[in-house]
Coordinates of C-alpha atoms in Angstrom, one line a residue:
Chain P
M1 CA -22.8 0.4 -12.8
P2 CA -25.7 2.2 -11.0
L3 CA -23.4 4.0 -8.6
L4 CA -21.4 5.8 -11.2
T5 CA -24.3 6.7 -13.5
Q6 CA -26.3 8.2 -10.6
H7 CA -23.3 10.2 -9.9
V8 CA -22.9 11.5 -13.4
R9 CA -26.3 13.0 -13.3
D10 CA -25.5 15.0 -10.1
E11 CA -22.2 16.3 -11.1
N12 CA -22.8 19.0 -13.6
R13 CA -24.0 21.4 -10.9
Q14 CA -21.7 20.3 -8.2
Y15 CA -18.1 19.6 -9.1
C16 CA -15.4 22.1 -10.0
L17 CA -13.1 19.3 -11.1
V18 CA -14.1 16.1 -12.9
A19 CA -11.5 13.8 -14.4
S20 CA -12.1 10.3 -15.8
L21 CA -9.5 7.7 -16.8
D22 CA -10.0 4.2 -18.3
N23 CA -6.7 3.1 -16.8
V24 CA -5.9 4.6 -13.4
R25 CA -2.2 3.7 -13.7
N26 CA -1.8 6.5 -16.3
F27 CA -2.3 8.8 -13.3
S28 CA -1.0 6.8 -10.3
T29 CA 2.4 5.9 -11.9
V30 CA 3.3 9.5 -12.4
L31 CA 2.4 10.4 -8.9
K32 CA 4.5 7.6 -7.5
A33 CA 7.5 9.3 -9.2
I34 CA 7.2 12.3 -6.8
H35 CA 6.0 10.4 -3.6
F36 CA 8.8 11.3 -1.2
Q37 CA 6.6 13.3 1.3
E38 CA 3.2 12.6 2.9
H39 CA 1.6 15.8 1.6
A40 CA 1.2 17.2 -1.9
T41 CA -0.5 20.2 -3.4
C42 CA -2.8 19.6 -6.4
F43 CA -3.3 22.4 -8.9
A44 CA -5.8 21.9 -11.7
T45 CA -6.5 24.1 -14.7
K46 CA -8.2 23.3 -18.0
N47 CA -4.8 22.2 -19.2
G48 CA -4.4 19.4 -16.7
I49 CA -3.2 18.6 -13.2
K50 CA 0.0 19.5 -11.5
V51 CA 0.9 17.8 -8.2
T52 CA 3.7 19.3 -6.2
V53 CA 5.8 17.8 -3.3
E54 CA 8.4 19.7 -1.4
N55 CA 11.1 19.0 1.2
A56 CA 13.2 21.3 3.4
K57 CA 12.5 24.3 1.3
C58 CA 15.4 23.0 -0.9
V59 CA 13.8 20.5 -3.3
Q60 CA 10.6 20.5 -5.2
A61 CA 9.1 17.8 -7.4
N62 CA 6.2 18.4 -9.8
A63 CA 4.2 15.9 -11.8
F64 CA 2.2 17.2 -14.8
I65 CA -0.6 15.1 -16.2
Q66 CA -2.1 16.9 -19.2
A67 CA -5.9 17.0 -19.8
E68 CA -5.4 14.9 -23.0
V69 CA -4.3 11.9 -20.9
F70 CA -7.8 11.8 -19.3
Q71 CA -10.8 10.4 -21.2
E72 CA -12.8 13.2 -19.6
F73 CA -11.5 16.3 -18.0
R74 CA -13.4 19.4 -16.8
V75 CA -12.3 22.2 -14.6
E76 CA -15.1 24.7 -14.0
E77 CA -13.1 27.5 -12.4
E78 CA -9.9 29.3 -13.5
S79 CA -8.0 27.0 -11.3
V80 CA -8.6 24.6 -8.5
I81 CA -6.1 24.1 -5.8
F82 CA -6.0 21.9 -2.6
R83 CA -3.5 20.0 -0.4
I84 CA -3.9 16.3 0.1
N85 CA -2.2 13.3 1.8
L86 CA -0.4 11.8 -1.2
T87 CA 0.2 8.5 0.6
I88 CA -3.5 8.0 1.2
L89 CA -4.3 9.1 -2.4
L90 CA -1.9 6.5 -3.8
D91 CA -3.2 3.8 -1.5
C92 CA -6.7 4.6 -2.8
L93 CA -5.7 4.7 -6.5
S94 CA -4.1 1.3 -6.2
I95 CA -6.9 -0.2 -4.0
F96 CA -7.4 -3.1 -6.4
G97 CA -3.8 -4.1 -6.1
S98 CA -0.4 -2.8 -7.1
N99 CA 0.4 -5.7 -9.4
P100 CA -2.6 -6.1 -11.7
M101 CA -3.1 -9.0 -14.0
P102 CA -1.9 -8.0 -17.5
G103 CA -4.9 -6.9 -19.5
T104 CA -7.0 -5.8 -16.5
F105 CA -7.7 -2.1 -16.1
T106 CA -9.1 -0.2 -13.2
A107 CA -11.2 2.8 -14.3
L108 CA -11.1 6.1 -12.3
R109 CA -13.4 9.0 -11.9
M110 CA -12.2 11.8 -9.7
C111 CA -14.4 14.6 -8.5
Y112 CA -13.9 17.7 -6.3
Q113 CA -16.6 20.0 -5.2
G114 CA -14.4 22.9 -4.1
H115 CA -12.9 24.5 -1.1
G116 CA -13.0 22.4 2.0
Q117 CA -14.7 19.5 0.4
P118 CA -13.2 16.0 0.2
L119 CA -11.7 14.6 -3.0
M120 CA -14.0 11.8 -4.3
L121 CA -12.5 8.8 -6.1
F122 CA -14.6 6.2 -7.8
L123 CA -12.6 3.2 -9.0
E124 CA -14.0 0.2 -10.8
E125 CA -12.5 -3.1 -11.8
G126 CA -14.4 -6.1 -13.0
G127 CA -17.8 -4.8 -11.8
V128 CA -16.5 -4.1 -8.3
V129 CA -16.7 -0.4 -7.3
T130 CA -14.6 1.3 -4.6
V131 CA -15.6 4.8 -3.4
C132 CA -12.9 6.9 -1.6
K133 CA -13.6 10.1 0.2
I134 CA -10.3 11.9 1.0
N135 CA -10.3 15.0 3.1
T136 CA -8.4 18.0 1.6
Q137 CA -6.6 20.8 3.4
E138 CA -5.8 24.4 2.8
P139 CA -3.1 24.7 0.2
V140 CA 0.2 26.2 1.5
G141 CA 2.3 28.2 -0.9
T142 CA 4.7 26.3 -3.0
L143 CA 8.2 27.5 -3.7
D144 CA 9.0 29.3 -7.0
F145 CA 12.5 28.3 -8.0
D146 CA 12.5 31.0 -10.6
F147 CA 14.3 28.9 -13.0
C148 CA 14.5 31.0 -16.1
S149 CA 15.8 29.6 -19.5
T150 CA 17.9 32.8 -20.1
N151 CA 20.0 32.0 -17.0
V152 CA 20.7 28.4 -18.0
I153 CA 24.4 27.7 -18.1
S154 CA 24.2 24.0 -19.1
K155 CA 21.6 21.7 -20.6
I156 CA 22.1 18.0 -21.1
I157 CA 19.6 15.5 -22.4
L158 CA 20.3 11.9 -21.6
Q159 CA 18.6 8.6 -22.2
S160 CA 17.4 7.6 -18.7
E161 CA 18.7 4.1 -18.9
G162 CA 22.2 5.5 -18.8
L163 CA 21.7 7.1 -15.5
R164 CA 19.6 4.5 -13.8
E165 CA 22.3 2.2 -12.6
A166 CA 24.5 5.1 -11.5
F167 CA 21.7 6.7 -9.5
S168 CA 20.6 3.5 -7.8
E169 CA 24.2 2.7 -6.8
L170 CA 25.1 6.2 -5.5
D171 CA 27.2 6.0 -2.3
M172 CA 24.6 7.0 0.3
T173 CA 27.3 7.6 2.9
S174 CA 28.2 10.7 1.0
E175 CA 26.4 13.7 2.2
I176 CA 26.6 15.5 -1.1
L177 CA 26.3 14.7 -4.8
Q178 CA 28.7 16.9 -6.9
M179 CA 27.8 17.6 -10.4
T180 CA 30.5 18.9 -12.8
I181 CA 29.4 20.1 -16.2
S182 CA 32.1 21.5 -18.6
P183 CA 32.6 22.2 -22.3
D184 CA 35.9 20.3 -21.9
R185 CA 36.6 16.9 -20.3
P186 CA 35.1 15.4 -18.2
Y187 CA 32.0 17.1 -19.8
F188 CA 29.5 15.6 -17.3
R189 CA 30.7 14.0 -14.0
L190 CA 28.8 12.8 -10.9
S191 CA 30.9 12.5 -7.8
T192 CA 30.3 11.3 -4.3
F193 CA 32.6 11.5 -1.2
G194 CA 31.6 8.7 1.2
N195 CA 33.1 6.6 3.9
A196 CA 34.8 4.3 1.4
G197 CA 36.3 7.2 -0.6
S198 CA 35.3 9.3 -3.5
S199 CA 33.7 8.0 -6.6
H200 CA 33.4 9.6 -10.0
L201 CA 31.1 8.7 -12.9
D202 CA 31.8 10.4 -16.2
Y203 CA 29.6 10.7 -19.2
P204 CA 31.5 12.1 -22.2
K205 CA 29.5 14.4 -24.5
D206 CA 29.7 12.1 -27.5
C207 CA 28.6 8.9 -25.7
D208 CA 25.5 7.0 -27.2
L209 CA 23.3 8.0 -24.3
M210 CA 23.8 11.7 -24.7
E211 CA 21.1 13.2 -26.9
S212 CA 22.3 16.7 -26.6
F213 CA 24.9 18.6 -24.7
H214 CA 25.2 22.4 -24.2
C215 CA 27.5 24.1 -21.8
N216 CA 28.6 27.8 -21.7
H217 CA 31.2 27.4 -19.1
T218 CA 32.4 25.0 -16.4
Q219 CA 30.4 24.6 -13.3
V220 CA 30.8 22.5 -10.2
N221 CA 27.8 22.3 -8.1
R222 CA 27.1 20.3 -4.9
Y223 CA 23.7 19.2 -3.8
K224 CA 22.5 17.3 -0.7
L225 CA 22.3 13.7 -1.8
S226 CA 19.5 12.8 0.5
L227 CA 17.3 15.4 -1.2
L228 CA 18.1 14.2 -4.7
K229 CA 17.9 10.5 -4.1
P230 CA 14.1 10.3 -4.3
S231 CA 14.4 11.5 -7.9
T232 CA 15.6 7.9 -8.7
K233 CA 11.9 6.9 -8.8
A234 CA 11.2 9.3 -11.6
L235 CA 14.4 8.3 -13.4
V236 CA 13.4 4.6 -13.4
L237 CA 10.0 5.4 -14.9
S238 CA 11.3 7.8 -17.6
C239 CA 12.7 7.3 -21.0
K240 CA 14.6 10.6 -21.1
V241 CA 15.9 13.2 -18.7
S242 CA 17.0 16.7 -19.1
I243 CA 19.6 18.2 -16.7
R244 CA 19.9 22.0 -16.5
T245 CA 21.8 24.3 -14.1
D246 CA 21.6 28.0 -14.0
N247 CA 23.9 30.8 -12.9
R248 CA 23.0 30.3 -9.2
G249 CA 23.8 26.6 -9.4
F250 CA 20.2 25.7 -9.1
L251 CA 19.4 22.3 -10.7
S252 CA 16.5 21.3 -12.8
L253 CA 15.9 17.7 -13.7
Q254 CA 13.0 17.0 -16.1
Y255 CA 11.8 13.5 -16.8
M256 CA 9.8 12.4 -19.7
I257 CA 7.5 9.5 -18.8
K258 CA 5.5 7.4 -21.3
N259 CA 2.4 5.7 -20.0
E260 CA 0.9 2.4 -21.1
D261 CA -0.9 4.1 -24.0
G262 CA 2.2 5.9 -25.2
Q263 CA 1.1 9.3 -23.9
I264 CA 3.7 11.6 -22.3
S265 CA 3.7 13.1 -18.9
F266 CA 6.4 15.1 -17.2
V267 CA 8.0 15.1 -13.8
D268 CA 10.5 17.7 -12.8
Y269 CA 12.7 18.1 -9.7
Y270 CA 14.3 21.4 -8.7
C271 CA 17.0 21.5 -6.2
C272 CA 19.1 24.4 -4.8
P273 CA 22.8 23.9 -4.2
D274 CA 24.1 22.9 -0.8
E275 CA 24.9 26.0 1.1
D276 CA 27.1 24.5 3.8
I277 CA 30.1 24.2 1.6
P278 CA 31.1 27.1 -0.6
E279 CA 30.9 26.4 -4.3
S280 CA 34.3 25.5 -5.5
E281 CA 35.7 27.0 -8.8
S282 CA 37.1 24.4 -11.1
Chain M
M1 CA -2.2 -23.5 4.3
I2 CA -2.6 -24.3 8.0
A3 CA 1.0 -23.8 8.8
K4 CA 0.8 -20.2 7.5
L5 CA -2.1 -19.4 9.9
A6 CA -0.8 -20.6 13.2
R7 CA 2.3 -22.0 14.7
T8 CA 0.6 -24.6 16.9
C9 CA -2.5 -26.4 16.0
T10 CA -4.6 -29.2 17.4
L11 CA -5.4 -32.3 15.4
R12 CA -8.5 -34.1 16.3
I13 CA -8.8 -37.6 15.0
S14 CA -12.1 -39.4 15.0
P15 CA -13.3 -42.4 13.0
E16 CA -14.7 -40.4 10.2
K17 CA -12.7 -37.3 10.1
L18 CA -9.6 -35.4 10.7
N19 CA -9.9 -31.9 12.1
F20 CA -7.2 -29.2 12.4
I21 CA -8.2 -26.6 15.0
L22 CA -6.6 -23.2 15.3
W23 CA -7.6 -21.3 18.4
D24 CA -6.4 -17.8 18.8
R25 CA -6.4 -17.5 22.6
Q26 CA -6.7 -13.8 23.2
P27 CA -8.5 -11.9 26.0
S28 CA -10.3 -9.7 23.4
G29 CA -11.7 -12.7 21.7
G30 CA -9.6 -14.2 19.0
A31 CA -10.5 -15.7 15.7
S32 CA -10.6 -19.5 15.4
T33 CA -10.3 -21.7 12.4
W34 CA -11.7 -25.1 12.0
C35 CA -10.6 -27.4 9.2
E36 CA -12.2 -30.7 8.4
L37 CA -11.3 -33.6 6.1
E38 CA -13.2 -36.8 5.7
Q39 CA -10.6 -39.4 6.2
E40 CA -11.9 -41.8 3.5
N41 CA -11.2 -39.2 0.8
F42 CA -7.6 -39.3 1.6
F43 CA -6.6 -42.6 3.2
S44 CA -6.9 -46.2 1.9
E45 CA -6.4 -47.5 5.4
F46 CA -7.5 -45.8 8.6
Q47 CA -7.4 -47.3 12.1
M48 CA -7.8 -45.4 15.3
E49 CA -8.8 -46.1 18.8
G50 CA -9.7 -43.3 21.1
V51 CA -9.8 -43.1 24.9
S52 CA -13.0 -45.1 25.1
A53 CA -15.9 -46.4 23.0
E54 CA -18.0 -43.3 23.9
N55 CA -15.2 -40.9 23.3
N56 CA -13.6 -42.5 20.3
V57 CA -11.5 -39.5 19.6
I58 CA -7.8 -38.4 19.9
Y59 CA -6.7 -34.8 20.4
L60 CA -3.1 -33.9 19.7
E61 CA -1.2 -30.7 19.7
L62 CA 1.7 -30.1 17.3
T63 CA 3.7 -27.5 15.6
S64 CA 2.1 -27.0 12.2
E65 CA 5.3 -26.4 10.4
N66 CA 6.7 -29.8 11.3
L67 CA 3.8 -31.5 9.7
S68 CA 3.8 -29.4 6.6
R69 CA 7.5 -29.9 6.2
A70 CA 7.0 -33.7 6.4
L71 CA 4.2 -33.6 4.0
K72 CA 6.2 -31.6 1.5
T73 CA 8.7 -34.5 1.3
A74 CA 5.7 -36.7 0.5
Q75 CA 4.7 -34.8 -2.6
N76 CA 6.1 -37.3 -4.9
A77 CA 5.8 -40.3 -2.6
R78 CA 4.7 -43.7 -3.6
T79 CA 3.1 -44.4 -0.3
L80 CA 2.6 -42.5 2.9
K81 CA 1.9 -43.8 6.3
I82 CA 1.1 -41.9 9.4
K83 CA 1.3 -43.5 12.8
L84 CA 1.0 -42.5 16.4
T85 CA 4.0 -43.8 18.2
N86 CA 5.9 -43.4 21.4
K87 CA 9.6 -43.1 20.8
H88 CA 11.0 -41.5 24.0
F89 CA 8.2 -39.0 23.6
P90 CA 4.8 -39.2 21.8
C91 CA 5.2 -38.7 18.1
L92 CA 3.3 -38.7 14.9
T93 CA 5.5 -40.7 12.7
V94 CA 5.2 -40.0 9.0
S95 CA 6.8 -42.7 6.8
I96 CA 7.2 -41.8 3.3
E97 CA 8.2 -44.2 0.6
L98 CA 10.1 -42.5 -2.2
L99 CA 11.0 -43.9 -5.5
S100 CA 14.5 -43.0 -6.6
V101 CA 15.8 -42.7 -10.2
S102 CA 17.0 -46.3 -10.2
N103 CA 13.5 -47.5 -9.3
S104 CA 14.7 -48.7 -5.9
S105 CA 12.6 -47.3 -3.1
R106 CA 13.8 -45.7 0.1
I107 CA 11.8 -44.7 3.2
V108 CA 12.0 -41.3 4.8
T109 CA 10.7 -41.0 8.3
H110 CA 9.6 -37.8 10.1
D111 CA 8.9 -38.0 13.8
I112 CA 6.8 -35.1 14.8
P113 CA 6.7 -34.5 18.5
I114 CA 3.1 -34.1 19.7
K115 CA 1.4 -33.4 22.9
V116 CA -1.6 -35.5 23.8
I117 CA -4.3 -33.2 25.0
P118 CA -6.0 -34.3 28.2
R119 CA -9.7 -35.0 28.2
K120 CA -10.5 -32.1 30.5
L121 CA -9.5 -29.6 27.8
W122 CA -11.6 -31.3 25.1
K123 CA -14.7 -29.1 25.7
D124 CA -12.8 -26.1 24.4
L125 CA -12.0 -27.9 21.2
Q126 CA -15.4 -28.9 20.0
E127 CA -16.7 -27.9 16.6
P128 CA -18.0 -24.4 16.9
S129 CA -21.6 -24.2 16.2
V130 CA -22.5 -22.4 13.0
P131 CA -24.2 -19.3 14.2
D132 CA -27.6 -18.2 13.3
A133 CA -26.6 -15.7 10.8
D134 CA -28.5 -12.5 10.1
V135 CA -27.3 -12.6 6.5
S136 CA -25.6 -15.4 4.5
I137 CA -23.9 -14.4 1.3
Y138 CA -21.5 -16.0 -1.2
L139 CA -18.1 -14.5 -1.2
P140 CA -16.7 -12.6 -4.2
V141 CA -13.5 -13.6 -6.1
L142 CA -11.1 -14.0 -3.2
K143 CA -8.2 -12.5 -5.0
T144 CA -10.0 -9.2 -5.4
M145 CA -11.1 -9.2 -1.8
K146 CA -7.5 -10.0 -0.7
S147 CA -6.1 -7.1 -2.8
V148 CA -8.6 -4.6 -1.5
L149 CA -8.1 -5.7 2.1
E150 CA -4.4 -5.5 1.9
K151 CA -4.6 -1.8 0.8
M152 CA -7.3 -1.1 3.4
K153 CA -5.0 -2.4 6.1
N154 CA -2.7 0.6 5.3
I155 CA -5.5 2.9 6.2
S156 CA -7.0 1.2 9.3
N157 CA -7.2 -2.1 11.0
H158 CA -10.9 -1.6 11.8
L159 CA -13.0 -3.1 9.0
V160 CA -16.7 -2.9 8.6
I161 CA -18.3 -5.9 6.8
E162 CA -21.8 -5.3 5.6
A163 CA -24.0 -7.6 3.7
N164 CA -27.6 -8.0 2.7
L165 CA -30.0 -10.5 1.1
N166 CA -29.7 -8.9 -2.3
G167 CA -26.3 -10.3 -2.9
E168 CA -24.5 -7.1 -1.9
L169 CA -21.4 -7.1 0.3
N170 CA -19.5 -3.9 1.3
L171 CA -16.1 -3.6 3.0
K172 CA -15.3 -0.3 4.6
V173 CA -12.5 1.4 6.5
E174 CA -12.7 4.9 7.9
T175 CA -10.3 7.3 9.6
E176 CA -10.7 11.1 10.1
L177 CA -8.7 11.6 6.9
V178 CA -10.3 9.2 4.6
C179 CA -13.2 6.8 4.1
V180 CA -12.9 3.9 1.6
T181 CA -15.8 1.5 0.7
T182 CA -15.7 -1.3 -1.7
H183 CA -19.0 -2.5 -3.1
F184 CA -19.4 -6.1 -4.4
R185 CA -22.7 -6.8 -6.2
D186 CA -24.6 -9.8 -7.6
L187 CA -22.9 -12.2 -5.2
G188 CA -26.0 -14.3 -4.5
N189 CA -27.3 -15.5 -1.2
P190 CA -27.7 -19.2 -0.3
P191 CA -31.4 -20.3 -0.1
L192 CA -32.9 -19.5 3.3
A193 CA -34.1 -22.2 5.6
S194 CA -37.8 -22.2 5.7
D195 CA -38.1 -21.4 9.4
D196 CA -35.4 -18.7 9.2
A197 CA -36.2 -15.6 11.1
S198 CA -34.4 -13.5 8.5
L199 CA -37.3 -14.1 6.1
D200 CA -38.8 -11.0 7.7
R201 CA -35.8 -8.9 6.8
D202 CA -35.9 -6.4 4.0
P203 CA -33.5 -7.8 1.5
A204 CA -31.9 -4.5 0.9
E205 CA -31.2 -3.9 4.5
M206 CA -27.5 -4.1 5.4
V207 CA -26.3 -6.1 8.4
A208 CA -22.9 -5.0 9.7
V209 CA -20.0 -6.2 11.9
L210 CA -16.7 -4.5 12.8
V211 CA -13.7 -6.7 12.8
D212 CA -9.9 -6.5 12.9
I213 CA -8.6 -6.9 9.3
R214 CA -5.5 -8.7 10.7
K215 CA -7.7 -11.6 11.7
L216 CA -9.3 -11.8 8.3
L217 CA -6.4 -11.4 5.9
P218 CA -4.4 -14.4 6.9
F219 CA -7.4 -16.7 6.3
L220 CA -7.9 -15.3 2.8
A221 CA -4.2 -15.1 2.1
G222 CA -3.9 -18.9 2.6
Q223 CA -6.4 -19.6 -0.2
Q224 CA -4.3 -20.1 -3.2
V225 CA -7.0 -21.0 -5.7
N226 CA -10.7 -20.3 -6.0
P227 CA -12.6 -22.5 -3.7
T228 CA -15.4 -24.8 -4.7
K229 CA -17.7 -22.9 -2.4
A230 CA -17.2 -19.8 -0.3
L231 CA -19.8 -18.5 2.1
C232 CA -19.9 -15.6 4.6
N233 CA -22.3 -15.5 7.5
V234 CA -22.8 -12.2 9.3
V235 CA -24.2 -12.0 12.8
A236 CA -24.9 -8.3 13.3
G237 CA -22.5 -6.7 15.7
R238 CA -21.2 -10.0 16.9
M239 CA -19.2 -12.0 14.5
V240 CA -18.5 -13.1 10.9
H241 CA -18.2 -16.7 9.9
L242 CA -16.4 -17.7 6.7
D243 CA -17.1 -21.2 5.3
V244 CA -14.8 -22.2 2.5
L245 CA -14.7 -25.6 0.7
H246 CA -11.8 -26.6 -1.5
E247 CA -12.7 -29.9 -3.1
D248 CA -12.4 -32.3 -0.1
V249 CA -11.2 -29.9 2.5
S250 CA -13.5 -27.7 4.5
L251 CA -12.2 -24.6 6.3
Q252 CA -14.2 -22.4 8.6
C253 CA -13.1 -19.2 10.3
F254 CA -14.9 -17.5 13.1
I255 CA -14.0 -13.9 13.7
P256 CA -15.6 -12.1 16.6
A257 CA -16.6 -8.5 16.4
L258 CA -14.3 -5.8 17.8
A259 CA -15.5 -4.5 21.1
L260 CA -16.1 -0.8 20.6
A261 CA -14.6 1.4 23.2

């Protein structure tokens, strides 16, 4: 299509980020998993793109799409960083419809000239081309949760399907989600305390869904449920999830998402424990 | 289809045709839809008598959903009869003969209340004249257009429609944060009339009009399948006219341009 080929000729001099995909859904689906705020920070290096969303200085979600997922991926500088309206970006990426006919693919070419310039998206489906020009903003610093593997107290890897129903049915009248992880029973317990009473969901360490279970000592941590509920989106898209807590009670959830071509992308959520109620010792 | 577009519609009955008229009465200039059916394509028997020999026409106002509900019952009917009657109040009586499992027939009757429209209001309900378009172009696959417009509506209600005589149509929405343009190519233009002023126009030159997406989407959303013919006429800065033909039913939609502040 003339519009795109003309563009290819110009780009070598101009753009510090160029990424092409035959199937835009390999990118947009992963972004949907972290879409719980309007704005996101995009960070690109030659290894791929990381998109970060934060809320209340307590929760952070990151989506990692590796360079290998793209048919073409070029980053001219050490790193490229900008802030963008994620809602608008997702509307543009799905401009040809959210429910495509099976077998139809929308191609994407994404280009960024650098600081202060808009992000250009070229999407093509069936000979029809849509050009989107999205303004970018100054990046604001993102939190560093300083989650270090040496401080990890517990690590659980579960098949996502096991948690999906539990997460979607969490009692939203409960302000907190309590997570108990212990080398002894109940091993892994999710608890809520809502208007109708408390509810506990246990996952024994030898259940089918549990792929691995490591716990140094018992921990009971409480997190604001409203901050964690958006992670359900990532859970629904993923095949596996890893749950880790460290010595401060910080929570790390890592989701493995397989796209339509079988390639893997990761989404992680970090959350700090709820400060309002002192951590209870089990 | 009509029921989804407007709650009330006007039915105009004349010896040759039936017209459904949807008139969006708004101070800013609403969109209007004009639907036409040739009666002989649908009815084996058709009798009507208008107000007088010169004005052999009847105008009725009814609630579209009532008629569509009645016609839904008629989907598997053996016969269907529509009559204008007066049962306590004026009605369009739809008699549907249905065949039941045991092969005995039963008749279901729907009485749809109607309001006869007085002659003095008829002048507002005439077939709108097809405007002298600056550009006439065939519409792309409606499904793609619909999907794109639905997403564009999330960005802004103000849509720019641009078309030229090279078979190119662009749809564009713009805010201070984002600008999205969809380019349709190779659509084809209907042949120009020989005395058409637009013969002087440079075929690549785009002619544009700004409209409210919300007036355009319902018309497209009502089209379930691809039409036999779909045309778009653009009058620069003034209006866009869509002319769609589904087998025997013709639908036209006239959307005025948005007044720029």
